[in-house]
Amino acid sequence: MLKVWRTREGEGGRAAGAFQFERLTVKVTRWRVVLAGVAACAYALGLIAMAPSEIIVARSSNGERQAVGTVWAGERAMPGGFGARWAVMPFSSILHLSGALRLALRGPDTAATAQVLARPGRVLVRDLEGTASMRLINAAAPGLPFACSSVMRFDVARLSLKGRPVGAGTIPVSPGDCAPSGGGAATPLPALNGTVSADGAATTVVFARADTAAEVMKARVQADGGLTASIEPGGVGLIPGVGAPVSIETSL
């Protein structure tokens, strides 16, 4: 708060003497300046919130818009008919001292919602619920050499993507099939049980066969956002083009 100091003659109880020239200091607040500052901050926040979503989601390589709406509330289109919608949650942001978003995924066999809390060095997904086609994975990572038709059902209370490892929930997967992205014969994919957990080193998501409990796929997210994804021995022969266990390392 901006303040200015003024002085005035004191009103001593004596007409003369040691305190005749006493000066009292009075603190005066320039309320017009304060109100102007508040209005300017509100205006700046309004400009940011109502700015077009293209500020955070760039146009495609051919110049087409990939998102509509504003920074406050918008939606991004994804390949395959999928989309991701977001909305800022101001009260949750204040409560958790983080940027809080309500995220909704939609598309073929897909209808899921979650809350995302983000701040420097920390990204946490909470209350992830609903269903999603495994083809959504291809929409997020178009370079994958295979696509699967199974449907995942989310019941995840917490999933850390960066920061202190936290994980709790399940992701059962329905039976389906997987085929090479470039075309070719599909292989059947049995029902899978997915579990989300965490230890001191990483957050882990494991998919295992429902009939034999053999691990098929695994992903580990470390505190710094490093991701290790692998096809386990139980997934050999189920995933097209994978003839042996394999793993990749990247970062989120």
Short mmCIF file of C-alpha atoms in Angstrom, two decimals:
data_model
loop_
_atom_site.label_atom_id
_atom_site.label_comp_id
_atom_site.label_asym_id
_atom_site.label_seq_id
_atom_site.Cartn_x
_atom_site.Cartn_y
_atom_site.Cartn_z
CA MET A 1 0.00 0.00 0.00
CA LEU A 2 1.45 3.38 -0.99
CA LYS A 3 1.76 5.95 1.80
CA VAL A 4 3.09 9.49 2.26
CA TRP A 5 4.22 11.17 5.43
CA ARG A 6 3.11 14.71 6.35
CA THR A 7 3.78 16.84 9.39
CA ARG A 8 1.76 19.41 11.33
CA GLU A 9 2.30 21.51 14.40
CA GLY A 10 1.67 19.70 17.66
CA GLU A 11 -0.97 20.83 20.14
CA GLY A 12 0.95 20.74 23.41
CA GLY A 13 -0.76 21.47 26.68
CA ARG A 14 1.68 24.34 27.34
CA ALA A 15 1.73 27.69 25.62
CA ALA A 16 5.48 27.79 25.82
CA GLY A 17 8.29 25.59 26.98
CA ALA A 18 10.24 22.57 25.81
CA PHE A 19 7.36 21.20 23.75
CA GLN A 20 6.27 24.47 22.16
CA PHE A 21 7.61 23.46 18.73
CA GLU A 22 6.70 19.76 18.95
CA ARG A 23 5.79 18.30 15.50
CA LEU A 24 3.64 15.22 15.17
CA THR A 25 4.07 12.84 12.22
CA VAL A 26 0.80 11.71 10.61
CA LYS A 27 0.53 8.76 8.21
CA VAL A 28 -1.77 9.47 5.26
CA THR A 29 -2.79 6.86 2.65
CA ARG A 30 -3.44 7.98 -0.90
CA TRP A 31 -6.58 5.91 -1.52
CA ARG A 32 -6.88 7.10 -5.08
CA VAL A 33 -3.46 5.68 -5.83
CA VAL A 34 -4.35 2.39 -4.12
CA LEU A 35 -7.62 2.07 -6.00
CA ALA A 36 -5.91 2.90 -9.27
CA GLY A 37 -3.32 0.18 -8.60
CA VAL A 38 -6.00 -2.39 -7.81
CA ALA A 39 -7.91 -1.45 -10.96
CA ALA A 40 -4.75 -1.74 -13.06
CA CYS A 41 -3.98 -5.21 -11.64
CA ALA A 42 -7.56 -6.36 -12.21
CA TYR A 43 -7.42 -5.07 -15.77
CA ALA A 44 -4.11 -6.87 -16.44
CA LEU A 45 -5.45 -10.14 -15.00
CA GLY A 46 -8.58 -9.73 -17.10
CA LEU A 47 -6.50 -9.29 -20.24
CA ILE A 48 -4.54 -12.48 -19.45
CA ALA A 49 -7.64 -14.52 -18.57
CA MET A 50 -9.58 -13.43 -21.64
CA ALA A 51 -6.62 -13.69 -24.01
CA PRO A 52 -7.14 -16.17 -26.87
CA SER A 53 -6.08 -19.75 -26.21
CA GLU A 54 -3.58 -19.53 -29.09
CA ILE A 55 -1.21 -17.85 -26.63
CA ILE A 56 -0.63 -21.22 -24.94
CA VAL A 57 -1.54 -23.54 -27.84
CA ALA A 58 0.31 -22.63 -31.04
CA ARG A 59 -1.16 -23.06 -34.51
CA SER A 60 -0.33 -26.17 -36.49
CA SER A 61 2.49 -26.25 -39.02
CA ASN A 62 0.03 -25.38 -41.82
CA GLY A 63 -1.37 -22.40 -39.91
CA GLU A 64 -4.62 -23.96 -38.72
CA ARG A 65 -5.96 -23.17 -35.25
CA GLN A 66 -5.62 -26.04 -32.80
CA ALA A 67 -7.55 -24.46 -29.94
CA VAL A 68 -10.59 -22.26 -29.34
CA GLY A 69 -11.71 -20.20 -26.36
CA THR A 70 -9.52 -18.28 -23.95
CA VAL A 71 -6.68 -18.90 -21.52
CA TRP A 72 -9.37 -19.01 -18.79
CA ALA A 73 -11.54 -21.61 -20.53
CA GLY A 74 -10.84 -23.27 -23.88
CA GLU A 75 -10.52 -26.49 -25.81
CA ARG A 76 -7.79 -28.05 -27.92
CA ALA A 77 -8.55 -30.35 -30.83
CA MET A 78 -6.54 -33.56 -31.17
CA PRO A 79 -6.19 -36.09 -34.01
CA GLY A 80 -8.77 -38.85 -34.32
CA GLY A 81 -11.71 -36.74 -33.20
CA PHE A 82 -10.46 -36.27 -29.64
CA GLY A 83 -10.37 -33.03 -27.70
CA ALA A 84 -9.19 -31.65 -24.36
CA ARG A 85 -11.19 -28.91 -22.61
CA TRP A 86 -9.86 -26.87 -19.68
CA ALA A 87 -11.24 -24.30 -17.24
CA VAL A 88 -9.31 -22.36 -14.58
CA MET A 89 -10.47 -22.94 -10.98
CA PRO A 90 -9.62 -19.68 -9.12
CA PHE A 91 -10.68 -20.72 -5.61
CA SER A 92 -8.86 -24.06 -5.83
CA SER A 93 -5.80 -22.21 -7.12
CA ILE A 94 -5.79 -20.04 -3.98
CA LEU A 95 -6.50 -23.00 -1.68
CA HIS A 96 -3.70 -25.18 -3.08
CA LEU A 97 -1.26 -22.35 -3.89
CA SER A 98 -1.06 -23.76 -7.42
CA GLY A 99 -2.61 -23.17 -10.80
CA ALA A 100 -5.74 -25.35 -10.72
CA LEU A 101 -7.52 -26.52 -13.88
CA ARG A 102 -10.55 -28.69 -14.50
CA LEU A 103 -9.66 -30.90 -17.47
CA ALA A 104 -12.17 -32.84 -19.60
CA LEU A 105 -11.32 -35.32 -22.36
CA ARG A 106 -13.84 -36.24 -25.06
CA GLY A 107 -13.89 -38.28 -28.25
CA PRO A 108 -14.70 -41.80 -29.48
CA ASP A 109 -15.31 -44.02 -26.42
CA THR A 110 -13.84 -41.20 -24.35
CA ALA A 111 -15.41 -39.10 -21.59
CA ALA A 112 -13.10 -38.39 -18.66
CA THR A 113 -12.50 -35.54 -16.21
CA ALA A 114 -9.71 -34.62 -13.80
CA GLN A 115 -8.30 -31.77 -11.76
CA VAL A 116 -4.74 -30.66 -12.50
CA LEU A 117 -2.65 -28.73 -9.97
CA ALA A 118 0.52 -27.15 -11.35
CA ARG A 119 3.26 -24.96 -9.96
CA PRO A 120 7.01 -24.75 -10.63
CA GLY A 121 8.47 -28.22 -10.10
CA ARG A 122 5.11 -29.85 -9.40
CA VAL A 123 2.28 -31.25 -11.57
CA LEU A 124 -0.38 -33.37 -9.87
CA VAL A 125 -3.47 -34.98 -11.41
CA ARG A 126 -6.35 -35.61 -9.00
CA ASP A 127 -9.74 -37.31 -9.25
CA LEU A 128 -9.20 -38.74 -12.74
CA GLU A 129 -12.47 -40.49 -13.58
CA GLY A 130 -14.27 -41.76 -16.68
CA THR A 131 -13.35 -43.71 -19.78
CA ALA A 132 -10.90 -43.24 -22.64
CA SER A 133 -10.08 -45.15 -25.81
CA MET A 134 -6.48 -46.30 -26.03
CA ARG A 135 -6.42 -44.49 -29.39
CA LEU A 136 -6.19 -41.33 -27.31
CA ILE A 137 -2.57 -42.37 -26.68
CA ASN A 138 -1.97 -42.17 -30.44
CA ALA A 139 -3.62 -38.75 -30.54
CA ALA A 140 -1.16 -37.52 -27.90
CA ALA A 141 1.82 -39.36 -29.45
CA PRO A 142 1.15 -39.73 -33.21
CA GLY A 143 4.51 -41.41 -33.84
CA LEU A 144 3.60 -44.71 -32.16
CA PRO A 145 3.89 -47.66 -34.58
CA PHE A 146 0.69 -49.33 -33.30
CA ALA A 147 -2.86 -48.44 -32.25
CA CYS A 148 -5.13 -50.36 -29.86
CA SER A 149 -8.93 -50.36 -29.73
CA SER A 150 -9.40 -51.21 -26.04
CA VAL A 151 -11.10 -48.83 -23.63
CA MET A 152 -9.58 -47.74 -20.33
CA ARG A 153 -11.67 -46.92 -17.26
CA PHE A 154 -10.08 -44.43 -14.86
CA ASP A 155 -10.51 -44.43 -11.10
CA VAL A 156 -7.38 -42.58 -10.03
CA ALA A 157 -7.33 -40.44 -6.90
CA ARG A 158 -3.79 -39.07 -7.37
CA LEU A 159 -1.12 -39.27 -10.07
CA SER A 160 2.06 -37.19 -9.92
CA LEU A 161 3.59 -36.16 -13.25
CA LYS A 162 6.32 -34.05 -11.67
CA GLY A 163 7.49 -33.44 -8.13
CA ARG A 164 7.12 -35.72 -5.12
CA PRO A 165 5.96 -39.18 -6.35
CA VAL A 166 2.30 -39.79 -5.51
CA GLY A 167 0.00 -42.41 -7.00
CA ALA A 168 -3.21 -44.22 -6.05
CA GLY A 169 -5.88 -45.77 -8.26
CA THR A 170 -6.83 -48.34 -10.86
CA ILE A 171 -7.17 -48.36 -14.67
CA PRO A 172 -8.87 -51.54 -15.92
CA VAL A 173 -8.68 -52.06 -19.70
CA SER A 174 -11.31 -53.91 -21.75
CA PRO A 175 -10.38 -56.65 -24.29
CA GLY A 176 -9.65 -55.40 -27.79
CA ASP A 177 -6.97 -55.61 -30.44
CA CYS A 178 -3.82 -53.81 -31.54
CA ALA A 179 -2.78 -53.22 -35.16
CA PRO A 180 0.22 -51.59 -36.86
CA SER A 181 -0.38 -47.89 -37.50
CA GLY A 182 0.58 -48.33 -41.14
CA GLY A 183 -1.89 -51.16 -41.66
CA GLY A 184 -1.63 -54.89 -41.24
CA ALA A 185 -3.05 -57.77 -39.26
CA ALA A 186 -4.32 -57.02 -35.77
CA THR A 187 -3.46 -59.08 -32.71
CA PRO A 188 -5.95 -59.63 -29.86
CA LEU A 189 -5.31 -57.81 -26.61
CA PRO A 190 -6.75 -59.46 -23.49
CA ALA A 191 -8.34 -57.59 -20.60
CA LEU A 192 -5.75 -55.80 -18.46
CA ASN A 193 -5.64 -54.61 -14.87
CA GLY A 194 -3.91 -51.27 -14.45
CA THR A 195 -2.65 -50.03 -11.08
CA VAL A 196 -1.24 -46.65 -10.06
CA SER A 197 1.19 -46.54 -7.12
CA ALA A 198 4.26 -44.67 -5.90
CA ASP A 199 7.41 -45.21 -3.91
CA GLY A 200 10.16 -42.86 -2.84
CA ALA A 201 11.70 -42.80 -6.31
CA ALA A 202 8.85 -42.66 -8.83
CA THR A 203 5.16 -42.87 -9.62
CA THR A 204 4.41 -46.16 -11.38
CA VAL A 205 1.59 -47.28 -13.68
CA VAL A 206 1.56 -51.03 -14.44
CA PHE A 207 -0.74 -52.92 -16.83
CA ALA A 208 -0.92 -56.69 -16.32
CA ARG A 209 -3.02 -59.42 -17.92
CA ALA A 210 -6.23 -60.03 -16.00
CA ASP A 211 -6.02 -63.79 -16.58
CA THR A 212 -2.37 -64.51 -15.75
CA ALA A 213 -1.20 -61.33 -13.93
CA ALA A 214 1.80 -61.16 -16.30
CA GLU A 215 3.00 -57.56 -16.71
CA VAL A 216 2.40 -56.18 -20.20
CA MET A 217 3.32 -52.48 -19.99
CA LYS A 218 4.88 -50.26 -17.35
CA ALA A 219 5.54 -46.54 -16.96
CA ARG A 220 7.61 -44.85 -14.24
CA VAL A 221 7.59 -41.08 -13.72
CA GLN A 222 10.41 -39.68 -11.60
CA ALA A 223 10.29 -36.53 -9.49
CA ASP A 224 12.05 -34.46 -12.17
CA GLY A 225 9.48 -35.49 -14.82
CA GLY A 226 11.66 -38.18 -16.39
CA LEU A 227 9.56 -40.97 -17.92
CA THR A 228 10.57 -44.57 -18.54
CA ALA A 229 7.99 -46.59 -20.53
CA SER A 230 8.48 -50.26 -21.29
CA ILE A 231 6.88 -53.29 -22.91
CA GLU A 232 7.36 -56.13 -20.45
CA PRO A 233 7.82 -59.84 -21.34
CA GLY A 234 4.07 -60.41 -20.96
CA GLY A 235 3.44 -57.90 -23.77
CA VAL A 236 5.65 -59.61 -26.36
CA GLY A 237 3.40 -60.92 -29.12
CA LEU A 238 0.48 -58.73 -28.02
CA ILE A 239 1.88 -55.43 -29.30
CA PRO A 240 2.55 -55.40 -33.08
CA GLY A 241 6.19 -55.06 -34.01
CA VAL A 242 7.45 -55.84 -30.52
CA GLY A 243 9.36 -59.13 -30.54
CA ALA A 244 11.27 -58.59 -27.30
CA PRO A 245 10.98 -56.47 -24.15
CA VAL A 246 11.83 -52.84 -24.90
CA SER A 247 11.92 -49.55 -23.02
CA ILE A 248 12.20 -45.86 -23.93
CA GLU A 249 13.19 -42.87 -21.81
CA THR A 250 11.88 -39.36 -22.26
CA SER A 251 10.60 -36.48 -20.12
CA LEU A 252 7.19 -34.98 -19.55
#
